[in-house]
Short mmCIF file of C-alpha atoms in Angstrom, two decimals:
data_model
loop_
_atom_site.label_atom_id
_atom_site.label_comp_id
_atom_site.label_asym_id
_atom_site.label_seq_id
_atom_site.Cartn_x
_atom_site.Cartn_y
_atom_site.Cartn_z
CA MET A 141 1.28 14.93 -25.45
CA THR A 142 4.07 14.81 -22.87
CA THR A 143 5.69 11.56 -21.76
CA ILE A 144 4.03 12.00 -18.35
CA GLU A 145 0.62 12.24 -20.01
CA ALA A 146 1.36 9.27 -22.26
CA ALA A 147 2.37 7.09 -19.31
CA ALA A 148 -0.73 8.10 -17.34
CA ASP A 149 -2.95 7.37 -20.35
CA ARG A 150 -1.39 3.93 -20.79
CA ILE A 151 -2.17 3.03 -17.17
CA LEU A 152 -5.68 4.49 -17.38
CA GLY A 153 -6.25 2.39 -20.49
CA ALA A 154 -5.48 -0.75 -18.46
CA TYR A 155 -7.95 0.31 -15.79
CA ALA A 156 -10.62 0.94 -18.40
CA SER A 157 -10.11 -2.26 -20.38
CA GLY A 158 -9.26 -4.62 -17.53
CA VAL A 159 -6.27 -5.77 -19.59
CA PRO A 160 -2.76 -5.12 -18.19
CA CYS A 161 -0.60 -2.80 -20.27
CA GLU A 162 3.04 -2.73 -21.26
CA PRO A 163 5.50 -1.18 -18.76
CA VAL A 164 5.77 2.61 -18.84
CA ARG A 165 9.51 2.82 -18.23
CA ASP A 166 10.04 3.43 -21.96
CA LEU A 167 8.19 6.74 -21.51
CA ILE A 168 9.61 8.03 -18.21
CA ASP A 169 13.02 8.11 -16.58
CA GLY A 170 13.51 7.99 -12.82
CA ALA A 171 11.42 8.23 -9.67
CA ASP A 172 10.60 11.96 -10.04
CA ALA A 173 8.93 11.38 -13.40
CA ALA A 174 7.14 8.32 -12.03
CA TYR A 175 5.71 10.31 -9.12
CA ALA A 176 4.64 12.98 -11.61
CA VAL A 177 2.62 10.29 -13.42
CA GLN A 178 1.14 9.15 -10.09
CA GLN A 179 0.26 12.75 -9.24
CA ARG A 180 -1.47 13.23 -12.59
CA LEU A 181 -3.56 10.12 -12.00
CA THR A 182 -4.33 11.21 -8.42
CA GLU A 183 -5.51 14.65 -9.53
CA GLY A 184 -7.75 13.09 -12.15
CA TRP A 185 -9.30 10.70 -9.64
CA LEU A 186 -9.85 13.48 -7.11
CA ALA A 187 -11.53 15.59 -9.78
CA ALA A 188 -13.79 12.61 -10.52
CA GLY A 189 -14.96 12.60 -6.90
CA ARG A 190 -12.80 9.99 -5.20
CA ARG A 191 -11.81 10.78 -1.59
CA LEU A 192 -8.17 10.51 -0.54
CA VAL A 193 -7.92 8.83 2.89
CA GLY A 194 -4.23 8.04 3.28
CA ARG A 195 -1.08 6.60 1.82
CA LYS A 196 0.60 3.21 1.49
CA VAL A 197 4.29 2.48 1.67
CA GLY A 198 5.46 -0.27 -0.63
CA LEU A 199 8.60 -2.31 -1.08
CA THR A 200 9.67 -2.07 2.56
CA SER A 201 10.37 -5.78 2.94
CA ALA A 202 13.61 -7.20 1.61
CA ALA A 203 11.65 -10.31 0.64
CA VAL A 204 9.18 -8.33 -1.45
CA GLN A 205 11.97 -6.26 -3.00
CA ALA A 206 13.65 -9.51 -4.03
CA GLN A 207 10.37 -10.83 -5.47
CA LEU A 208 10.00 -7.78 -7.69
CA GLY A 209 13.64 -6.98 -8.38
CA VAL A 210 13.71 -3.47 -6.87
CA ASP A 211 15.78 -1.95 -4.07
CA SER A 212 13.89 1.08 -2.73
CA PRO A 213 10.60 1.80 -0.96
CA ASP A 214 7.85 3.69 -2.72
CA PHE A 215 4.41 5.04 -1.87
CA GLY A 216 0.97 5.42 -3.35
CA VAL A 217 -2.33 7.00 -2.37
CA LEU A 218 -5.34 5.36 -0.72
CA PHE A 219 -8.89 6.29 -1.66
CA ALA A 220 -12.02 5.58 0.37
CA ASP A 221 -13.39 3.27 -2.32
CA MET A 222 -10.35 1.02 -1.92
CA ALA A 223 -11.27 0.17 1.70
CA VAL A 224 -12.91 -3.23 2.30
CA PRO A 225 -14.62 -4.15 5.62
CA ASP A 226 -12.99 -6.85 7.72
CA GLY A 227 -14.19 -10.25 6.50
CA ALA A 228 -15.89 -8.93 3.36
CA GLU A 229 -15.63 -10.49 -0.09
CA ILE A 230 -13.83 -8.77 -2.94
CA PRO A 231 -15.69 -9.15 -6.26
CA ALA A 232 -13.90 -11.13 -8.94
CA GLY A 233 -11.86 -8.94 -11.27
CA SER A 234 -11.72 -5.97 -8.89
CA VAL A 235 -7.91 -6.00 -8.77
CA MET A 236 -5.70 -7.02 -11.69
CA GLN A 237 -3.02 -9.67 -11.09
CA THR A 238 -3.94 -9.89 -7.42
CA LYS A 239 -1.49 -10.44 -4.59
CA ALA A 240 -1.87 -9.94 -0.83
CA GLU A 241 0.36 -8.99 2.07
CA ALA A 242 -0.11 -8.43 5.81
CA GLU A 243 0.81 -5.04 7.22
CA VAL A 244 0.65 -2.69 10.19
CA ALA A 245 -1.67 0.28 9.63
CA LEU A 246 -1.32 3.58 11.49
CA VAL A 247 -4.20 6.05 11.77
CA LEU A 248 -3.10 9.64 12.36
CA GLU A 249 -4.49 12.14 14.85
CA HIS A 250 -2.29 15.06 13.78
CA ASP A 251 -0.80 16.41 10.55
CA LEU A 252 2.81 15.62 9.64
CA THR A 253 4.05 18.67 7.76
CA PHE A 254 7.69 19.16 8.76
CA GLU A 255 10.45 18.89 6.19
CA ARG A 256 12.14 16.30 8.39
CA HIS A 257 10.20 14.41 11.07
CA THR A 258 11.49 12.75 14.21
CA VAL A 259 10.26 9.54 15.79
CA ALA A 260 8.74 11.70 18.54
CA ASP A 261 6.78 13.69 15.93
CA LEU A 262 5.41 10.47 14.51
CA ILE A 263 4.53 8.87 17.85
CA ARG A 264 2.70 12.05 18.86
CA ALA A 265 0.75 12.00 15.60
CA VAL A 266 -0.47 8.38 15.73
CA ALA A 267 -3.97 7.90 17.16
CA PHE A 268 -3.99 4.09 17.00
CA VAL A 269 -2.70 1.02 15.17
CA LEU A 270 -4.60 -1.71 13.29
CA PRO A 271 -3.74 -4.97 11.54
CA ALA A 272 -4.24 -4.81 7.78
CA ILE A 273 -4.22 -6.86 4.62
CA GLU A 274 -3.28 -5.00 1.48
CA ILE A 275 -4.59 -6.45 -1.76
CA VAL A 276 -2.03 -5.28 -4.27
CA GLY A 277 -2.34 -5.43 -8.01
CA SER A 278 -0.54 -4.26 -11.11
CA ARG A 279 -1.83 -2.69 -14.26
CA ILE A 280 1.55 -3.64 -15.79
CA ARG A 281 1.54 -6.92 -17.69
CA ASP A 282 2.98 -9.93 -15.81
CA TRP A 283 4.21 -7.70 -12.97
CA ASP A 284 7.09 -6.75 -15.27
CA ILE A 285 7.98 -3.70 -13.19
CA THR A 286 10.86 -1.50 -12.24
CA LEU A 287 10.58 1.11 -9.49
CA ALA A 288 9.41 3.64 -12.08
CA ASP A 289 6.64 1.34 -13.29
CA THR A 290 5.21 0.60 -9.87
CA VAL A 291 5.44 4.21 -8.65
CA ALA A 292 3.62 5.46 -11.75
CA ASP A 293 0.98 2.77 -11.20
CA ASN A 294 0.12 4.18 -7.76
CA ALA A 295 2.63 1.84 -6.10
CA SER A 296 0.69 -1.18 -7.41
CA SER A 297 -2.26 -0.34 -5.16
CA GLY A 298 -5.51 -2.26 -5.26
CA MET A 299 -7.63 -2.49 -2.11
CA TYR A 300 -7.03 -2.85 1.62
CA VAL A 301 -8.72 -4.30 4.69
CA LEU A 302 -8.32 -2.97 8.23
CA GLY A 303 -8.99 -4.82 11.45
CA ASN A 304 -11.56 -3.24 13.74
CA ARG A 305 -9.87 -3.37 17.15
CA PRO A 306 -7.67 -0.27 17.56
CA THR A 307 -4.53 -0.60 19.68
CA ARG A 308 -2.54 2.22 21.22
CA LEU A 309 0.99 2.53 19.88
CA GLN A 310 2.49 2.28 23.37
CA ASP A 311 0.74 -1.06 23.97
CA VAL A 312 2.51 -3.03 21.23
CA ASP A 313 6.11 -3.63 20.16
CA LEU A 314 5.84 -3.12 16.41
CA ARG A 315 9.42 -4.21 15.75
CA LEU A 316 9.05 -7.62 17.35
CA CYS A 317 5.41 -8.37 16.53
CA GLY A 318 5.09 -11.60 14.60
CA MET A 319 2.82 -12.00 11.57
CA VAL A 320 1.29 -15.00 9.88
CA LEU A 321 -0.88 -14.85 6.76
CA GLU A 322 -2.97 -17.99 6.26
CA ARG A 323 -5.43 -19.52 3.82
CA ARG A 324 -7.79 -21.77 5.80
CA GLY A 325 -4.98 -22.79 8.14
CA GLU A 326 -2.26 -23.05 5.48
CA GLN A 327 0.60 -20.63 6.08
CA LEU A 328 1.27 -18.44 3.06
CA SER A 329 3.59 -15.83 4.56
CA THR A 330 5.28 -15.11 7.89
CA GLY A 331 7.36 -12.22 9.16
CA THR A 332 7.83 -9.60 11.85
CA GLY A 333 7.73 -5.84 12.16
CA ALA A 334 11.49 -5.77 11.82
CA ALA A 335 11.09 -6.89 8.19
CA CYS A 336 9.52 -3.49 7.40
CA LEU A 337 12.61 -1.26 7.07
CA GLY A 338 13.66 -2.47 10.51
CA HIS A 339 10.51 -1.09 12.15
CA PRO A 340 7.12 0.00 10.75
CA LEU A 341 7.70 3.47 12.21
CA ASN A 342 10.82 3.77 10.03
CA ALA A 343 8.63 3.24 6.98
CA ALA A 344 6.13 5.81 8.22
CA LEU A 345 8.92 8.34 8.82
CA TRP A 346 10.23 7.81 5.29
CA LEU A 347 6.71 8.33 3.98
CA ALA A 348 6.05 11.46 6.04
CA ASP A 349 9.22 13.16 4.77
CA SER A 350 8.65 12.01 1.19
CA ALA A 351 5.04 13.21 1.18
CA VAL A 352 6.09 16.69 2.30
CA ARG A 353 8.84 16.82 -0.29
CA LEU A 354 6.34 15.97 -3.04
CA GLY A 355 3.82 18.54 -1.84
CA ARG A 356 1.03 16.43 -0.31
CA PRO A 357 1.74 15.98 3.44
CA LEU A 358 0.07 13.39 5.62
CA ARG A 359 -2.95 14.80 7.45
CA ALA A 360 -4.95 14.03 10.58
CA GLY A 361 -7.32 11.16 9.90
CA ASP A 362 -5.09 9.57 7.25
CA THR A 363 -4.54 5.82 7.22
CA VAL A 364 -0.94 4.76 6.61
CA LEU A 365 -0.20 1.24 5.44
CA THR A 366 3.43 0.85 6.51
CA GLY A 367 4.44 -2.04 4.24
CA ALA A 368 4.61 -5.81 4.07
CA LEU A 369 5.86 -7.82 7.04
CA GLY A 370 6.66 -10.79 4.81
CA PRO A 371 6.52 -12.07 1.23
CA MET A 372 3.45 -11.45 -0.89
CA ALA A 373 0.94 -14.27 -1.38
CA THR A 374 -1.10 -14.93 -4.51
CA PRO A 375 -4.75 -15.63 -3.64
CA ALA A 376 -7.02 -17.65 -5.91
CA PRO A 377 -10.73 -17.08 -6.51
CA GLY A 378 -12.67 -18.55 -3.59
CA ASP A 379 -9.83 -18.12 -1.09
CA VAL A 380 -10.26 -16.66 2.37
CA LEU A 381 -7.11 -15.09 3.82
CA GLU A 382 -6.53 -14.28 7.47
CA ALA A 383 -3.64 -12.28 8.89
CA ARG A 384 -2.70 -12.37 12.56
CA ILE A 385 -0.24 -9.88 14.02
CA ASP A 386 0.93 -10.27 17.62
CA GLY A 387 -0.47 -7.52 19.81
CA LEU A 388 -2.82 -6.24 17.11
CA GLY A 389 -5.20 -9.13 16.50
CA ASP A 390 -6.47 -10.46 13.20
CA VAL A 391 -8.05 -9.35 9.95
CA ARG A 392 -9.50 -11.37 7.07
CA VAL A 393 -10.72 -11.01 3.50
CA ALA A 394 -12.44 -13.29 0.98
CA PHE A 395 -11.99 -13.43 -2.77
CA ALA A 396 -15.11 -14.16 -4.82
CA LYS A 397 -15.17 -17.08 -7.20
CA GLU A 398 -14.99 -16.15 -10.87
CA ILE A 399 -18.28 -16.08 -12.72
CA SER A 400 -18.29 -18.72 -15.46
#
């Protein structure tokens, strides 16, 4: 068994058991190996019938990077079964070591397949923009992660919720849009589009180029979660979170109470 296979098996074991595993950085070295683990997991999930519907950029906020002790963005894949309707309840235990963050989501109308994309390429490719809440989680025990650990673990993906009022890109200033993430009126996180690599489109450009380099370009119809606009929050069972982003509207998600 190769180290890539061993790391993938360790993460799959956590999924299967519902018990977080030890970090995988003892098995792999560097981002390339970590993305190879992610790719192995992705291929297995696709073979099992899951449908790939987009990508998420992670670690775009300096605040989130500081929380997790890393200094570079990363990305993971989104599957259709990770999407949660606006306002729906997530069953208890669906995501390990749950956290949440508010983001800007882009939905693409055209493929992005160039080796190096321009802002004009990206603007032309975006069909519309939506507010989003990403429910992140880690299969790695106690969120004890380096960049290699989170990349291998599909960028700590869990689930995501999209708002249902599409906005045209030209009708909103994504750099200056303010965000607040609340729990029944209590502010948990605030930020702006500028917190996401200076502009959410910067994160999307980084993703588009990275996806081509790793052999799986972004395609028409893909959803792109561009990254957190502020620090992550830790929801508790029974919580209802609502994110409001200026110019984009709001989106909410509930977390089911644990079954005793």
